Amino acid sequence: MDEQELCRKRLIDLSRQADRKNIVTFSSFLNLNEQNILHGTEGQLYTKAELFGGYEHAERQMAAFIPDALCYEPVYPIVCIRAVPQYPKFAEKLTHRDILGALMHLGIDRARTGDLVCSDSYYIFCEETIHEYIMENLSQVKHTMMTLTRLEETQTIEVRPEFKEQSDVVASNRIDAIIAKAYHLSRSEASSYLLAEKVFINGKCVTNCNHCCENHAIVSVRGLGRFVFETENSISRKGKLRVRFLMYV
C-alpha cells in the first residue's frame, strides 16, 4: 500500500471515529499533497471536514472531522510559539530552514508541526501536546540563543507572514498565465508545472491549464514558492487584466 492510500485510509478512519463517538477528531498537520487527498475523499467521509493551520493563509493545515450533530466551532489543538533571539545585537539572520532543522534535530515528526513563519519574530505552529517539549528544548538555533513564549489565541491571530507585492497585467486569469507572470516563466514552462502536479490552489492540486484563478486564491508551486492572487477585474487600456501577487518571502 503506497503512502497516498495510507493517508486516505487514515483520514477516512478519523472521520469514522468522529461519527461513531459523536466527537470532533483532528488529523496531524497536512501538507499540500495530503490536503489534496482529503479533498479527493470528501465523498467517502462520514462527517464534514474543515481545515485550519493556526492563522489565515497557513499552508500546512490540520483537518477537523465534525459530526453533523455538533453545531459549535471546533477548537483546534494548535499552539503558536514565538521565538526571539536572547541577544538581538549578536543574532544571526535565521531562515525557515534553520528553524526547521533545529526542530528536526529534537526528533520531532514534521507532521506534528505546522507553518514556521519568519517575520519580525519567528513563529512555530505545533500540536498542543508537544509545545512544552519544544519550549523546554529549543534553546538555540545555529549559534543564536533563543527565548520562547507561548502566544495566547488572541495573539496568535495577529501572526502574519511577510509578502513582497508585485503588480502586473495578464491576458486572462487562466492559471498557466498567472503562474507564468508571477514567476517570469513562459506559458509552456508554467504548463509543465501543472502537468507535473506541482501546482496547488487553496490546497487542491490543479493540472488543467485552463483553470481560472479566483480572487484571494493561495497558489503554491512546488519548487518555486507560493503567493496570494488578487484582482479587482480591472482591465487595462490594452484589454489586459490588472492583477496583484502577494509573494511569500
C-alpha positions as MATLAB code, in Angstrom:
seq = 'MDEQELCRKRLIDLSRQADRKNIVTFSSFLNLNEQNILHGTEGQLYTKAELFGGYEHAERQMAAFIPDALCYEPVYPIVCIRAVPQYPKFAEKLTHRDILGALMHLGIDRARTGDLVCSDSYYIFCEETIHEYIMENLSQVKHTMMTLTRLEETQTIEVRPEFKEQSDVVASNRIDAIIAKAYHLSRSEASSYLLAEKVFINGKCVTNCNHCCENHAIVSVRGLGRFVFETENSISRKGKLRVRFLMYV';
ca = [
       0.000    0.000    0.000;
       1.515    3.364   -1.025;
       1.700    6.490    1.127;
      -1.232    8.201   -0.589;
      -3.526    5.245    0.066;
      -2.376    5.063    3.699;
      -3.122    8.757    4.102;
      -6.558    8.359    2.537;
      -7.431    5.453    4.847;
      -6.177    7.339    7.904;
      -8.328   10.369    7.104;
     -11.418    8.245    6.480;
     -10.827    6.402    9.750;
     -10.638    9.686   11.678;
     -13.935   10.709   10.133;
     -15.450    7.337   11.057;
     -14.312    7.731   14.677;
     -15.810   11.234   14.860;
     -19.137    9.951   13.562;
     -19.236    6.860   15.809;
     -18.228    8.668   19.008;
     -20.024   11.913   18.162;
     -16.878   13.965   18.863;
     -14.560   16.120   16.807;
     -11.367   14.351   15.762;
      -8.271   16.020   14.367;
      -5.569   14.949   11.957;
      -1.917   15.872   12.262;
      -0.741   18.802   10.140;
      -1.331   18.028    6.464;
       0.945   19.172    3.681;
      -0.463   20.200    0.290;
      -0.428   16.658   -1.100;
      -2.305   15.353    1.934;
      -4.822   18.195    1.774;
      -5.403   17.303   -1.860;
      -6.036   13.677   -0.842;
      -8.551   14.912    1.747;
     -10.399   16.952   -0.884;
     -10.471   13.882   -3.117;
     -12.041   11.670   -0.431;
     -14.854   14.009    0.643;
     -17.461   11.658   -0.810;
     -16.153    8.795    1.357;
     -16.089   10.673    4.658;
     -18.621   10.056    7.427;
     -18.562   13.700    8.572;
     -17.766   17.114    7.198;
     -14.125   18.182    7.291;
     -12.641   21.619    7.835;
      -9.038   22.800    7.575;
      -7.150   25.325    9.704;
      -3.457   25.949   10.303;
      -3.484   28.386   13.206;
      -3.656   31.607   11.172;
      -5.055   32.918    7.907;
      -3.305   31.666    4.740;
      -1.432   28.853    6.534;
      -0.028   26.280    4.122;
       0.223   23.301    6.463;
      -3.217   22.714    7.969;
      -4.930   20.397   10.424;
      -8.204   18.715    9.444;
     -11.134   18.658   11.866;
     -13.778   15.977   11.309;
     -17.077   17.291   12.659;
     -20.215   15.134   13.160;
     -23.455   16.597   11.803;
     -24.997   16.672   15.295;
     -22.408   19.151   16.552;
     -23.063   22.822   15.847;
     -20.173   24.603   17.582;
     -16.851   25.730   16.193;
     -14.077   23.220   16.909;
     -11.109   24.345   18.994;
      -8.057   23.140   17.132;
      -5.258   21.719   19.326;
      -2.758   24.135   17.782;
      -0.290   26.265   19.712;
       1.789   29.136   18.358;
       5.225   29.643   19.906;
       7.059   32.942   19.410;
      10.841   32.676   19.336;
      13.171   35.682   19.596;
      16.960   35.914   19.988;
      18.134   36.453   23.554;
      20.789   38.879   22.317;
      19.390   40.594   19.201;
      22.546   42.634   18.615;
      24.603   39.475   18.042;
      21.876   37.302   16.482;
      22.212   35.645   13.092;
      19.560   36.133   10.421;
      17.753   32.803   10.680;
      15.773   31.210    7.863;
      12.834   28.832    7.691;
      15.312   26.025    7.028;
      17.308   26.892   10.147;
      14.241   26.734   12.413;
      13.002   23.535   10.793;
      16.421   21.917   11.113;
      16.569   22.741   14.826;
      13.141   21.172   15.361;
      14.057   18.046   13.405;
      17.245   17.783   15.486;
      14.993   17.446   18.541;
      13.454   14.344   16.952;
      10.084   15.960   16.254;
       7.979   14.435   13.480;
       7.313   17.063   10.775;
       3.618   16.113   10.799;
       3.342   17.475   14.338;
       4.416   20.975   13.348;
       2.633   23.411   11.068;
       3.957   26.526    9.390;
       7.136   28.239   10.530;
       6.704   31.968    9.961;
       9.762   34.211    9.798;
       8.861   37.891   10.094;
       9.518   40.353   12.930;
       9.992   37.273   15.125;
       9.969   33.542   14.461;
       6.638   31.752   14.923;
       6.292   27.987   15.289;
       2.870   26.379   14.938;
       2.657   22.935   16.504;
       0.354   20.396   18.111;
      -0.608   21.352   21.643;
       0.755   18.070   23.012;
       4.353   18.888   22.032;
       4.573   22.621   22.670;
       6.050   22.215   26.165;
       8.742   19.879   24.842;
       9.695   22.452   22.199;
       9.772   25.302   24.706;
      11.963   23.316   27.099;
      14.434   22.078   24.496;
      14.673   24.581   21.646;
      17.146   26.889   23.363;
      19.420   27.519   20.399;
      19.167   27.745   16.597;
      22.575   27.581   14.899;
      24.684   29.850   17.144;
      21.800   32.038   18.297;
      20.335   31.581   21.774;
      16.534   31.833   21.721;
      13.761   32.845   24.134;
      10.423   31.120   23.547;
       6.942   32.128   24.690;
       3.540   30.633   24.020;
       1.096   33.026   22.383;
      -2.475   33.163   23.584;
      -5.207   32.621   20.997;
      -5.949   36.349   20.716;
      -2.281   36.993   19.966;
      -1.934   34.126   17.509;
      -4.374   35.663   15.028;
      -2.031   38.650   14.686;
       0.710   36.469   13.205;
       1.215   37.395    9.563;
       3.812   36.222    7.056;
       5.797   38.790    5.092;
       4.817   39.463    1.482;
       6.528   41.113   -1.447;
       3.885   42.850   -3.526;
       4.054   42.564   -7.303;
       1.541   44.257   -9.638;
       1.199   43.316  -13.297;
      -1.214   42.663  -16.153;
      -2.124   39.302  -17.709;
      -4.091   38.219  -20.750;
      -6.560   36.284  -18.570;
      -6.885   34.658  -15.153;
      -6.013   31.211  -16.523;
      -3.711   29.510  -14.056;
      -0.925   28.928  -16.608;
      -0.901   32.653  -17.446;
      -0.941   33.575  -13.757;
       1.991   31.295  -12.868;
       3.978   32.404  -15.905;
       3.597   36.070  -14.959;
       4.221   35.558  -11.220;
       7.475   33.640  -11.738;
       8.606   35.153  -15.068;
       8.182   31.898  -16.977;
       6.994   31.096  -20.478;
       3.484   29.658  -20.796;
       4.962   26.279  -21.771;
       7.202   26.289  -18.683;
       4.205   27.121  -16.497;
       2.224   24.310  -18.123;
       4.973   21.822  -17.285;
       4.499   22.533  -13.552;
       0.761   21.925  -13.915;
       1.213   18.665  -15.808;
       3.756   17.501  -13.203;
       1.104   18.010  -10.469;
       3.190   20.655   -8.738;
       0.531   23.386   -8.614;
      -1.979   23.746   -5.785;
      -4.768   26.295   -5.421;
      -6.103   26.525   -1.860;
      -4.665   23.076   -1.168;
      -6.155   21.374   -4.252;
      -3.880   20.039   -6.968;
      -4.624   21.622  -10.360;
      -3.406   20.187  -13.654;
      -5.729   21.926  -16.130;
      -4.056   24.945  -17.755;
      -7.496   26.473  -18.431;
      -8.425   26.541  -14.724;
      -9.439   30.073  -13.707;
      -7.766   31.542  -10.653;
     -10.184   33.348   -8.344;
      -9.547   36.475   -6.301;
      -7.685   35.851   -2.991;
      -6.702   32.295   -4.030;
      -3.495   30.941   -2.485;
      -1.348   29.443   -5.237;
       1.531   27.117   -4.333;
       4.036   25.922   -6.937;
       6.376   23.260   -5.656;
       9.977   24.344   -6.098;
       9.076   27.995   -6.715;
       7.073   29.174   -3.700;
       3.557   30.473   -3.164;
       1.555   33.668   -3.442;
      -1.864   35.166   -2.880;
      -3.545   36.133   -6.160;
      -5.600   39.306   -6.145;
      -7.608   41.075   -8.834;
     -10.447   43.571   -8.940;
     -11.205   42.533  -12.550;
      -9.986   45.903  -13.748;
      -8.996   45.999  -17.423;
      -6.060   47.986  -18.784;
      -6.230   50.160  -21.913;
      -4.798   47.276  -23.906;
      -7.555   44.940  -22.701;
      -5.481   43.032  -20.165;
      -6.431   42.096  -16.616;
      -4.764   44.044  -13.824;
      -3.584   41.700  -11.065;
      -1.516   41.704   -7.920;
       0.657   38.959   -6.462;
       1.454   38.846   -2.749;
       4.590   36.719   -2.890;
       5.538   34.927    0.328;
       9.004   35.983    1.447;
];
